XYZ file of C-alpha atoms in Angstrom:
300
model
C -12.248 13.479 -20.518
C -15.452 15.483 -20.643
C -16.453 17.591 -17.655
C -19.359 15.387 -16.517
C -17.222 12.296 -16.576
C -14.398 14.128 -14.858
C -16.677 14.908 -11.922
C -17.825 11.305 -11.759
C -14.295 9.970 -12.230
C -12.932 11.886 -9.263
C -15.795 11.103 -6.862
C -15.292 8.287 -4.332
C -17.790 5.801 -3.016
C -18.287 5.612 0.721
C -18.954 2.510 2.741
C -16.093 0.222 1.761
C -16.258 -3.376 2.962
C -15.080 -4.072 6.495
C -12.214 -6.294 5.373
C -10.762 -3.616 3.110
C -11.109 -0.956 5.788
C -9.353 -3.078 8.388
C -6.561 -3.936 5.981
C -6.046 -0.251 5.267
C -5.962 0.648 8.941
C -3.272 -1.970 9.451
C -0.842 0.127 7.402
C -2.001 3.484 8.711
C -3.993 4.562 5.664
C -7.673 5.055 4.979
C -9.632 2.775 2.687
C -8.870 3.707 -0.898
C -12.448 3.905 -2.123
C -13.577 3.298 -5.694
C -14.285 5.879 -8.359
C -17.982 6.010 -9.045
C -17.826 5.207 -12.732
C -20.736 3.308 -14.244
C -20.302 -0.292 -15.378
C -20.625 0.862 -18.983
C -17.943 3.506 -18.524
C -15.130 2.090 -16.331
C -11.904 3.915 -15.624
C -9.423 3.038 -18.370
C -6.239 2.216 -16.465
C -2.812 1.358 -17.908
C 0.009 0.073 -15.681
C 3.567 0.607 -16.922
C 6.825 -0.338 -15.296
C 9.407 -2.802 -14.097
C 9.550 -5.705 -11.654
C 8.619 -3.617 -8.612
C 5.307 -3.105 -10.365
C 4.989 -6.510 -12.047
C 5.418 -8.597 -8.871
C 7.672 -11.474 -10.006
C 7.108 -14.900 -8.389
C 3.952 -13.743 -6.607
C 1.159 -16.171 -7.594
C -0.674 -16.185 -9.947
C 1.038 -15.480 -13.197
C -0.423 -13.483 -16.060
C 1.078 -12.301 -19.328
C 4.497 -13.392 -20.639
C 6.163 -15.751 -18.161
C 9.494 -13.905 -18.332
C 7.816 -10.618 -17.363
C 7.022 -12.040 -13.931
C 3.647 -10.318 -13.925
C 1.373 -11.239 -11.032
C -2.395 -11.051 -10.704
C -1.682 -9.680 -7.226
C 0.670 -6.852 -8.151
C -0.307 -3.348 -7.117
C -1.966 -2.594 -10.460
C -4.358 -5.533 -10.205
C -5.116 -4.765 -6.554
C -5.733 -1.090 -7.331
C -7.872 -1.840 -10.384
C -10.074 -4.148 -8.336
C -10.519 -1.519 -5.615
C -11.580 1.247 -8.019
C -13.476 -0.866 -10.541
C -11.107 -0.016 -13.388
C -10.557 -1.695 -16.728
C -6.858 -2.592 -16.522
C -4.214 -3.044 -19.194
C -1.151 -4.213 -17.273
C 2.042 -4.290 -19.356
C 4.555 -4.144 -16.493
C 7.543 -6.406 -17.048
C 10.567 -7.496 -15.039
C 13.795 -6.046 -16.383
C 12.094 -3.113 -18.089
C 14.045 0.103 -18.510
C 12.826 3.508 -19.596
C 13.759 2.686 -23.214
C 11.262 -0.183 -23.201
C 8.413 2.286 -23.130
C 9.040 2.839 -26.844
C 11.202 -0.179 -27.754
C 10.602 -3.934 -27.671
C 12.045 -5.678 -24.632
C 13.959 -8.904 -25.207
C 12.867 -11.513 -22.675
C 14.679 -14.485 -21.198
C 14.230 -16.869 -18.302
C 17.246 -18.619 -16.755
C 19.223 -17.408 -19.785
C 16.767 -19.088 -22.177
C 15.379 -16.650 -24.788
C 11.635 -16.135 -24.334
C 10.779 -13.821 -27.199
C 10.038 -10.166 -26.649
C 7.491 -7.840 -25.078
C 5.951 -5.057 -27.121
C 6.815 -1.462 -26.244
C 4.805 -0.634 -23.154
C 3.491 2.582 -24.689
C 1.510 0.412 -27.136
C -1.021 -0.040 -24.309
C -1.782 3.694 -24.104
C -4.883 5.102 -25.784
C -6.314 8.564 -26.240
C -9.131 7.617 -23.854
C -6.827 6.313 -21.100
C -7.886 7.861 -17.789
C -5.225 6.649 -15.373
C -1.591 5.607 -15.774
C 0.712 4.278 -13.086
C 4.437 4.062 -13.690
C 7.346 2.527 -11.789
C 10.640 2.753 -13.665
C 14.308 3.593 -13.126
C 15.687 0.777 -11.008
C 16.974 -1.123 -14.018
C 18.275 2.027 -15.719
C 20.555 2.468 -12.694
C 21.128 -1.269 -12.150
C 20.102 -1.090 -8.487
C 19.229 -4.776 -7.996
C 22.482 -5.945 -9.584
C 24.429 -3.552 -7.374
C 22.654 -4.871 -4.280
C 23.432 -8.442 -5.316
C 27.112 -7.574 -5.710
C 27.134 -6.070 -2.220
C 26.087 -9.308 -0.508
C 28.788 -10.085 2.076
C 29.067 -12.956 4.563
C 32.400 -11.774 5.983
C 31.908 -8.940 8.513
C 35.573 -7.911 8.135
C 35.403 -7.533 4.351
C 35.893 -4.249 2.541
C 32.507 -2.579 1.975
C 31.326 -2.569 -1.616
C 30.656 1.142 -1.180
C 34.419 1.714 -1.332
C 34.614 0.401 -4.882
C 31.438 2.151 -5.981
C 32.692 5.513 -4.718
C 36.346 5.074 -5.642
C 38.144 8.331 -6.292
C 35.355 10.270 -4.630
C 32.971 9.565 -7.513
C 29.662 7.913 -6.639
C 29.073 5.752 -9.712
C 25.557 4.804 -8.644
C 24.571 8.430 -8.129
C 25.851 9.209 -11.615
C 23.648 6.498 -13.118
C 20.636 7.752 -11.191
C 21.188 11.363 -12.225
C 21.612 10.279 -15.857
C 18.171 8.655 -15.657
C 16.423 11.954 -14.846
C 16.009 13.282 -18.413
C 14.950 9.821 -19.594
C 12.120 9.815 -17.077
C 11.096 13.293 -18.177
C 10.899 12.063 -21.767
C 8.808 9.059 -20.683
C 6.319 11.308 -18.888
C 6.088 13.631 -21.885
C 5.452 10.577 -24.064
C 2.564 9.460 -21.866
C 0.991 12.923 -22.056
C 1.281 12.901 -25.843
C -0.398 9.513 -26.221
C -2.965 9.851 -23.427
C -3.592 13.589 -23.004
C -6.475 13.224 -20.543
C -4.798 10.651 -18.302
C -3.876 11.233 -14.701
C -0.289 9.974 -14.285
C 0.889 8.557 -10.958
C 4.583 7.707 -10.632
C 5.692 5.597 -7.701
C 9.056 5.675 -6.082
C 10.739 2.586 -4.655
C 10.238 1.271 -1.144
C 12.266 0.960 2.031
C 14.355 -2.132 1.413
C 16.569 -2.163 4.485
C 16.526 -0.200 7.720
C 19.349 2.175 8.758
C 22.442 0.154 9.593
C 20.966 -2.973 8.074
C 20.622 -6.224 9.982
C 23.690 -8.299 9.161
C 23.778 -11.320 9.074
C 19.992 -11.678 8.675
C 20.425 -9.697 5.481
C 24.051 -10.299 4.414
C 25.080 -6.741 3.667
C 27.463 -4.724 5.826
C 25.983 -1.792 7.785
C 27.785 0.854 5.740
C 26.631 -0.824 2.533
C 23.066 -1.113 3.777
C 22.981 2.655 4.259
C 24.673 3.239 0.904
C 22.204 1.015 -0.943
C 19.096 2.508 0.653
C 20.621 5.956 0.194
C 20.846 5.203 -3.524
C 17.183 4.172 -3.561
C 16.336 7.407 -1.763
C 18.273 9.379 -4.367
C 16.334 7.604 -7.109
C 13.094 8.515 -5.353
C 14.139 12.167 -5.195
C 14.848 12.176 -8.938
C 11.474 10.539 -9.636
C 9.673 13.092 -7.467
C 11.471 16.002 -9.120
C 10.810 14.812 -12.664
C 7.182 14.029 -11.862
C 6.610 17.568 -10.631
C 8.340 19.034 -13.674
C 6.382 16.954 -16.200
C 2.798 17.075 -14.997
C 2.683 13.821 -13.039
C 2.003 12.963 -9.402
C 4.669 11.313 -7.255
C 3.626 8.510 -4.904
C 5.958 8.005 -1.939
C 5.942 4.342 -0.915
C 9.184 4.486 1.078
C 7.962 6.575 4.021
C 4.922 4.360 4.717
C 7.236 1.334 4.455
C 8.976 2.089 7.749
C 8.845 -1.052 9.859
C 8.169 -3.193 6.804
C 11.680 -3.572 5.333
C 13.503 -6.845 4.667
C 14.907 -6.917 8.219
C 11.460 -7.426 9.727
C 9.554 -10.601 10.566
C 7.924 -12.377 7.595
C 4.483 -11.249 8.728
C 5.555 -7.590 8.731
C 7.823 -7.098 5.761
C 6.692 -5.746 2.420
C 9.922 -6.562 0.581
C 11.971 -9.730 0.531
C 15.664 -9.923 1.264
C 18.412 -11.991 -0.298
C 16.658 -15.234 0.684
C 12.879 -14.767 0.375
C 10.574 -16.069 3.098
C 7.497 -15.668 0.879
C 6.615 -16.351 -2.745
C 8.360 -13.360 -4.281
C 11.625 -12.546 -5.999
C 14.667 -11.654 -3.872
C 15.019 -7.908 -3.253
C 11.476 -7.269 -4.491
C 8.072 -6.560 -2.965
C 6.043 -9.539 -1.785
C 2.270 -9.844 -2.014
C 1.824 -7.872 1.228
C 3.972 -5.116 -0.210
C 2.137 -4.959 -3.519
C -1.199 -4.810 -1.689
C 0.140 -2.073 0.593
C 1.373 -0.046 -2.394
C -2.084 -0.365 -3.953
C -3.666 1.001 -0.779
C -1.177 3.879 -0.666
C -1.961 4.788 -4.281
C -5.680 4.401 -3.636
C -5.509 6.687 -0.610
C -3.734 9.294 -2.757
C -6.492 9.081 -5.349
C -9.200 9.425 -2.719
C -7.548 12.368 -1.023
C -6.982 14.425 -4.146
């Protein structure tokens, strides 16, 4: 990016619309603002990542059906707020390897072709990249599904997952760290002028859980969210070590977890109350993440 464009790219426009400002205040952030880039020179934005970023089952659908990519995921919301030209290649089920490898797709166990390596969307003139990845490398959603428990007297799933004093989930998360570092290095190589923002994962369930509203035992609720928190720490550490910026979406999510009322929650539980996939962000959550990312861009 040349120096004149860099100055323009980083400048924000004041006077956001009232509706956007009020929506931002509702989650305790300031309006994200838009980069003042001319219509003939929009910010070139590429969104990479998994289902937390793609927004499965949130209307409307764009891209391959099996990717569960929504026109109201955080990338689309952010692009609209900053006037960016967006290439969104996020896809449900994506792992770090799918940045450079094709991803086989299926829906209800029916093969649905494949998605191209997500890095194919990167260009030398890419200005902004967002990335959400790691949950599928560690199998976090599958683990949470296995921990669903309707019997309050049952043995916690944590016991099996930490049998012999070895936290199997923590091992998977720690093994992901160098893979994330390699992904970030790969983005820098392909898009050397891009600003890279890497999100963590949100607050899915409050301390102690809320059994039976969300059918997971209290000790397992803390274990599962603790695993998410560990993943976030790894993402933050690798981002700092590989020239990227970490975006914390968990801290601002307090009071918006799956235990809350439908009007307040940003993530759905085991039985969704909004059009979104179980154990994933809903439209409110995706919009909130976009505002959090936008506020980070404005403030830096």
